[in-house]
Every structure is written in structure tokens, then in C-alpha cells.
Short mmCIF file of C-alpha atoms in Angstrom, two decimals:
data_model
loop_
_atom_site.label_atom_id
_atom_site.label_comp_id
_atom_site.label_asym_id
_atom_site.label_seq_id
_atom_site.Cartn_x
_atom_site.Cartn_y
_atom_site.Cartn_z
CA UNK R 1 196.78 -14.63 -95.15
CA UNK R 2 193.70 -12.56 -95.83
CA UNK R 3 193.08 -9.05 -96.52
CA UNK R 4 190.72 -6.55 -94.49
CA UNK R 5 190.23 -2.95 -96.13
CA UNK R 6 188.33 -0.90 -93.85
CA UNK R 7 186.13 2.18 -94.09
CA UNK R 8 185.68 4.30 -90.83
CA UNK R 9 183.12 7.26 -90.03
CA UNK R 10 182.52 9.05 -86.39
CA UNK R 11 179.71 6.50 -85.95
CA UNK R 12 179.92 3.80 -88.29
CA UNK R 13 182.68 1.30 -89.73
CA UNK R 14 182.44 -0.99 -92.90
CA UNK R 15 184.81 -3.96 -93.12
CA UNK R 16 185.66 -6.11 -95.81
CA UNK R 17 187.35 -9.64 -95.90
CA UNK R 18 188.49 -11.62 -98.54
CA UNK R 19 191.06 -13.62 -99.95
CA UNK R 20 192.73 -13.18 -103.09
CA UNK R 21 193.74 -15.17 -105.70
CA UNK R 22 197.62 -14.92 -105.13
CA UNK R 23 197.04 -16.32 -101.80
CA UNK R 24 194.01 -18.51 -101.18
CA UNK R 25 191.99 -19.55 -98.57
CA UNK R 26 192.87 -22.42 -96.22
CA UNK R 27 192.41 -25.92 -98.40
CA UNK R 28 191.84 -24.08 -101.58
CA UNK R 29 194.34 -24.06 -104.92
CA UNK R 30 195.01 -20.62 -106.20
CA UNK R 31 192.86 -19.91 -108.79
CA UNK R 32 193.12 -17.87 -112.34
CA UNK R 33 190.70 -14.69 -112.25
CA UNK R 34 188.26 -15.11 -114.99
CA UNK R 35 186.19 -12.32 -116.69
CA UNK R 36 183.37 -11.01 -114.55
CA UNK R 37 179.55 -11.43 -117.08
CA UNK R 38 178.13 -8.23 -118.03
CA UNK R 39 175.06 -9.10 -115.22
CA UNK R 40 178.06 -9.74 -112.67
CA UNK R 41 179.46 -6.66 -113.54
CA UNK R 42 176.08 -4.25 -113.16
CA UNK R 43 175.63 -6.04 -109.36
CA UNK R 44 178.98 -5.27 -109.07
CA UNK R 45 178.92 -1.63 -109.93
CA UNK R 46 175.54 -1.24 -108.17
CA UNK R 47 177.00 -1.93 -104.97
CA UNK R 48 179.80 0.16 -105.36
CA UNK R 49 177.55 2.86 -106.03
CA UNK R 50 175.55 2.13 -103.06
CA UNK R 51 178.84 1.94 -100.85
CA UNK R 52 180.15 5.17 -102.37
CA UNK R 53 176.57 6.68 -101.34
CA UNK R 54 177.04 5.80 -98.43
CA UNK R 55 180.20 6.98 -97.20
CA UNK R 56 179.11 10.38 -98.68
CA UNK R 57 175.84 10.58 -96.57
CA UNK R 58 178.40 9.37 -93.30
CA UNK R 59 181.09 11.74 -93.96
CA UNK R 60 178.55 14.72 -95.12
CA UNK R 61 175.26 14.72 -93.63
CA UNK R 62 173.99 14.39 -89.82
CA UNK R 63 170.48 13.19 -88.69
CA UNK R 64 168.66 16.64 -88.68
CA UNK R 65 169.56 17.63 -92.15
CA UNK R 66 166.72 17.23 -94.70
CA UNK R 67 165.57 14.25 -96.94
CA UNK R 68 163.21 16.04 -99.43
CA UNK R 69 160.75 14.55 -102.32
CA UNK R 70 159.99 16.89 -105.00
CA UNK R 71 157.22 16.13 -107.07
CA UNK R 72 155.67 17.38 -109.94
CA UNK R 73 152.60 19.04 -111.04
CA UNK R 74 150.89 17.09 -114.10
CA UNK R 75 151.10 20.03 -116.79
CA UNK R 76 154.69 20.68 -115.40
CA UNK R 77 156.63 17.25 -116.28
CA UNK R 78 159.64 17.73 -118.35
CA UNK R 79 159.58 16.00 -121.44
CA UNK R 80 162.74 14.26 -120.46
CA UNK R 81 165.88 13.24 -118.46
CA UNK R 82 167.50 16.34 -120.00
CA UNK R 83 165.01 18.59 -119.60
CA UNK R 84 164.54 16.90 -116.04
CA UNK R 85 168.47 17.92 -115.32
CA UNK R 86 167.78 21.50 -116.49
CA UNK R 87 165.09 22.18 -114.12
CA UNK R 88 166.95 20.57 -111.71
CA UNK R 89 170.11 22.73 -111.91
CA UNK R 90 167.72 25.82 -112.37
CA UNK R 91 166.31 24.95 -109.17
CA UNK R 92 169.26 24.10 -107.23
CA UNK R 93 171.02 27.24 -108.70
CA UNK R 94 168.93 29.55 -106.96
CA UNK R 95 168.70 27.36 -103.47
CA UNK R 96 172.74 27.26 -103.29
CA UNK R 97 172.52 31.37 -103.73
CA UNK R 98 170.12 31.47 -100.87
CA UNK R 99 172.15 29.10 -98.68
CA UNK R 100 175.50 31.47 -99.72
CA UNK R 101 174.03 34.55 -98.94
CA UNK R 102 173.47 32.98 -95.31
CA UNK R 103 176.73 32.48 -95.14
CA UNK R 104 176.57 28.39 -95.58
CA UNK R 105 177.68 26.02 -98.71
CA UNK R 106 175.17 23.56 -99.52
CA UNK R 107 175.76 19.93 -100.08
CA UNK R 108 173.26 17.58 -101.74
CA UNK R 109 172.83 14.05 -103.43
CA UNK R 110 170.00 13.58 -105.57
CA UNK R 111 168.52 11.24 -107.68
CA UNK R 112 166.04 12.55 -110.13
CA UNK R 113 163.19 9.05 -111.26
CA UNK R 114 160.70 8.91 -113.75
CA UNK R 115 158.15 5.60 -113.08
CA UNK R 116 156.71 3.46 -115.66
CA UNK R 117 153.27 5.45 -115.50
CA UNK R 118 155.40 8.84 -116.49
CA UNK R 119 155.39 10.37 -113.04
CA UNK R 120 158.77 12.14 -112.26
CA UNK R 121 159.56 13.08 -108.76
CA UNK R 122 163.55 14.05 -107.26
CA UNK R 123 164.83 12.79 -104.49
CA UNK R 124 167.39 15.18 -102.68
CA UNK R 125 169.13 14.57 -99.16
CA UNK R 126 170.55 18.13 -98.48
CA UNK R 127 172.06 19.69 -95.45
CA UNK R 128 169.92 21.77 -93.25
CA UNK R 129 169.67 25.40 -92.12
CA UNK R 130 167.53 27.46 -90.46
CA UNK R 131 165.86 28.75 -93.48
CA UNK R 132 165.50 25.21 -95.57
CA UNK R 133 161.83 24.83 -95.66
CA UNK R 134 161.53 28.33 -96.80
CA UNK R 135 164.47 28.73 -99.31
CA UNK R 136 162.89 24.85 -100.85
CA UNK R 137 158.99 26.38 -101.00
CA UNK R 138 160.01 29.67 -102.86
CA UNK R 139 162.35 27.45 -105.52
CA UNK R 140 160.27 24.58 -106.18
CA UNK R 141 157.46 26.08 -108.44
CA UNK R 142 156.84 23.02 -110.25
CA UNK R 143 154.84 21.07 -107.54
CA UNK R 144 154.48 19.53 -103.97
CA UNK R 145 157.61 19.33 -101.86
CA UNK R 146 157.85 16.90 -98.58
CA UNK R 147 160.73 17.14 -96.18
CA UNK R 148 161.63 14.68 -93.49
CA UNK R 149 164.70 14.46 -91.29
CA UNK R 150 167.58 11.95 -92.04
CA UNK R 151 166.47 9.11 -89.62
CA UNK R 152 169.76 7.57 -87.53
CA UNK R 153 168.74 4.11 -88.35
CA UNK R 154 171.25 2.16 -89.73
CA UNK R 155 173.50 5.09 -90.33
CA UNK R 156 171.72 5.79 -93.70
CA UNK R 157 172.65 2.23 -95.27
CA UNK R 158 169.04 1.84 -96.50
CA UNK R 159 169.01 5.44 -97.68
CA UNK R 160 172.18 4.77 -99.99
CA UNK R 161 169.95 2.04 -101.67
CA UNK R 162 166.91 4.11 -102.15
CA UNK R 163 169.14 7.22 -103.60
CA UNK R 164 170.64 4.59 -106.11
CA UNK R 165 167.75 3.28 -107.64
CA UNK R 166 167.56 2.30 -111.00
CA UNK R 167 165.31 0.91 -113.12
CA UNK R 168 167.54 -2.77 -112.90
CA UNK R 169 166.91 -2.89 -109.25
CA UNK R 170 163.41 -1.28 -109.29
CA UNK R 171 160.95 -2.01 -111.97
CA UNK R 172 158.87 0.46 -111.21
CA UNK R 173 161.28 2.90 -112.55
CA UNK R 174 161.57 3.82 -116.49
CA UNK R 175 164.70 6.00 -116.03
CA UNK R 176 166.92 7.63 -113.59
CA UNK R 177 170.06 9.89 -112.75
CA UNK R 178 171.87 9.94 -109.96
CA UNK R 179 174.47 13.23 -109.02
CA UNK R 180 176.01 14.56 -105.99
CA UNK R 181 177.26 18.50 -105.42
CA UNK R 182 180.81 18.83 -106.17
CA UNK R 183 183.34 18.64 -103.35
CA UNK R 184 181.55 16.11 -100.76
CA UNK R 185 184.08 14.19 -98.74
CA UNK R 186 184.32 10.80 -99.33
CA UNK R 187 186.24 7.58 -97.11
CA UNK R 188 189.11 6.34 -98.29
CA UNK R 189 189.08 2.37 -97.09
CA UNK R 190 192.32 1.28 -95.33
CA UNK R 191 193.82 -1.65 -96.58
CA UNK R 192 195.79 -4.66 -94.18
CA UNK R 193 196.94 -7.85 -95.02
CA UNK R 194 196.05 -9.70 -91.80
CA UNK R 195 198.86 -12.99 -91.06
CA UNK R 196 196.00 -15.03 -89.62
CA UNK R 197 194.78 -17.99 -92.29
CA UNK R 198 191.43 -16.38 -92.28
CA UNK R 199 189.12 -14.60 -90.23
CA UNK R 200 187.61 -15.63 -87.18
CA UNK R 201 183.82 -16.82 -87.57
CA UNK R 202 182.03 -14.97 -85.31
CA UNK R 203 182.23 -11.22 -85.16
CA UNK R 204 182.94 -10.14 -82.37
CA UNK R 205 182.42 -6.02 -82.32
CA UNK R 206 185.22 -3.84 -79.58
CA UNK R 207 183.45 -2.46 -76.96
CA UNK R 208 181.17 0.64 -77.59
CA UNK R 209 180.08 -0.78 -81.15
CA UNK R 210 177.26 -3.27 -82.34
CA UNK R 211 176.97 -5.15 -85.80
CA UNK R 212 174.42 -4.53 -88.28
CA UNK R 213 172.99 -7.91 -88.90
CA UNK R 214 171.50 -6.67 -92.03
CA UNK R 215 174.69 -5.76 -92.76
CA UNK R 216 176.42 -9.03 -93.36
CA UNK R 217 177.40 -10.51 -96.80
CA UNK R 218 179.62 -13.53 -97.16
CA UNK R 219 179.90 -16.25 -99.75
CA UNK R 220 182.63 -17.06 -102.06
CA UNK R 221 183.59 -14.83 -105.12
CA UNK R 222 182.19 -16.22 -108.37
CA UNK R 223 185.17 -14.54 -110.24
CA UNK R 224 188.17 -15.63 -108.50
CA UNK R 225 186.39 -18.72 -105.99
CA UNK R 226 187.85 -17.49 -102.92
CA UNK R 227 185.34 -16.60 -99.83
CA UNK R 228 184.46 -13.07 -98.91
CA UNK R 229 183.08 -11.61 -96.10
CA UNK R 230 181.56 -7.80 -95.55
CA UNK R 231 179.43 -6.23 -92.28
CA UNK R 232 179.00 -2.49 -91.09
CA UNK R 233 179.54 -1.74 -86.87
CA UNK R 234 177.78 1.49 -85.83
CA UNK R 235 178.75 3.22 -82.15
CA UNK R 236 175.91 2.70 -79.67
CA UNK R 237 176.26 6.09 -78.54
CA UNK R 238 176.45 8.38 -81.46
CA UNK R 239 179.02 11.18 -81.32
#
């Protein structure tokens, strides 16, 4: 037996196989879980946070809402990551008035970067209305703004990763933060304990759906020794 815990969206579904230790893969002793390294631990909850980005951009944002870079002006970088936050909130304060007085809530994920030659810049994927580009040019005073719509390729998976950046996983980077609005859905996975002795090797998609060869990660768990297997199907014809 093997389990399966699976995460589903309107166009995209992530799947993830592995055995555990209580059971085993086929022709391998169950094994005692040992304690993960501190390294093994950061990959670990980097990819979590990259999953959990993910979901939110699937179950919260469609194609035509708005990636935006904010950058700033020379004489206008904060001093800091806190004083970084503050303009932030100052800034998002007034765009989330706008958006209510048009009678919509706005959603957001953001991660605000500094690089190793002090330039900060905020990345923000936020959900689109008629009045965006406006509402973003009257509230950004502290330098150049560039918008571009959320692209359907890959159903943001390579977005999730760029959004989650840290200085570990990008050296150009001297410090980060990551934060999402409050009160964006997330997926809840669905978990199965399949009878079969393992999963089957090739992946075979149902019928409307493709795999994301990018997408595919299998190997065996360095914790517990048992083999693992995780891919992503999107729809062929978005909904």
C-alpha cells in the first residue's frame, strides 16, 4: 500500500505519492524515521512554501489579474526590512480603500527583496479591476511601477518560485519577506491510501488533462528511505 494526497484547482491538480514508513515499498524493510538536518529541513520548508504559494495564486487569482514590480527611487530606499514593511502597508492601505470604495476586496501576495547592491524593489501579484493601473500610479510615490498580466503558463508554478525567493535560493538577494492579504483561500490536499503495492510507472493523465513534465519529482526520501513521487496535471482547455 501507498498513499496519494491530492490537491485539486478548476484547472490544475498536484499529486503526491509516497510510501511511509509503517508500510514500505515493495522489497524494502520498514525503516525508523530519523531526524531531518537543519539544510534538509530549509529545502523542506522552501517547498512547502512554494506549494502553499501556489495553491493560493490557483484558488485566488485568474490570468488577467496583475503581476506588478515596484521599484524604488534612489533617495527613497527605506533604511530597512521594517521600514520596507511600513511603506508597504502605507501603500497597500490606501490601494485596498480605493478597491473598497469600488465596491471590490483586494487580494494580494507580495514579496518585498532587497539585492546585494542595496536595491529594494516589491513584488505584488494582485487581483485586477478596472481602475488598477490608476489606483497603483497615484499610491506608489516612491518610484517606477511595471504591471504585466498573470501569464497561464504552467498555472503559475514558476511564479510561486519567484514570489518565494530568498536569499538561500537566490544569491543575489540580501534579505526578503514574503506576506499574503488575510483571508485568501487555500487547497486542502485529499488524502487516500491506495491498496495497489505502488504506483504505476508511467503517468498516465484522464482525458482532458496533460502532465507538466517540469513538474515531476521522484526519488526516495532521505529521512525515512522509502520512494516518493510528485507531478502537477493542468486541463487543456482552461475553465
Amino acid at each position: 500500500m501507498y498513499t496519494r494526497k491530492t490537491w485539486k484547482s478548476k484547472n490544475a491538480i498536484e499529486i503526491a505519492e509516497y510510501h511511509d514508513c509503517r508500510y514500505g515499498a515493495p522489497g524494502r524493510s520498514r525503516m525508523e524515521k530519523r531526524k531531518a538536518t537543519p539544510e534538509e529541513m530549509e529545502k523542506q520548508n522552501q517547498r512547502n512554501r512554494e506549494r502553499k504559494a501556489r495553491h493560493k495564486l490557483w484558488a485566488n487569482f485568474k490570468e488577467d489579474d496583475y503581476f506588478s514590480t515596484w521599484t524604488f527611487k534612489k533617495e527613497s530606499r527605506p533604511q530597512d526590512m521594517g521600514e520596507a514593511k511600513q511603506i508597504f502597508s502605507k501603500v497597500i492601505g490606501i490601494i485596498r480603500r480605493e478597491y473598497k470604495k469600488r465596491g471590490h476586496k483586494l487580494c494580494w501576495i507580495r514579496n518585498i527583496e532587497v539585492g546585494t547592491k542595496n536595491a529594494w524593489h516589491i513584488h505584488i501579484v494582485l487581483n485586477r479591476i478596472p481602475d488598477t493601473d490608476l489606483i497603483l500610479k497615484k499610491a506608489w510615490t516612491y518610484g517606477g511601477i511595471h504591471n504585466e498580466l498573470l501569464y497561464t503558463s504552467g498555472e503559475f508554478t514558476k511564479l510561486a518560485v519567484y514570489l518565494c525567493k530568498t536569499p538561500k535560493t537566490d544569491r543575489r538577494l540580501k534579505e526578503n519577506s514574503y506576506s499574503t492579504s488575510r483571508g485568501l483561500a487555500g487547497i486542502e490536499p485529499k488524502r487516500r491510501v491506495m491498496k495497489g503495492k505502488t504506483w504505476k510507472k508511467e503517468i498516465r493523465p484522464p482525458k482532458g488533462w496533460y502532465i507538466d513534465k517540469e513538474s515531476v519529482r521522484q526519488g526516495e526520501n532521505k529521512l525515512t528511505g522509502q520512494p516518493y513521487r510528485t507531478y502537477i496535471l493542468f486541463r487543456i482547455q482552461r475553465e
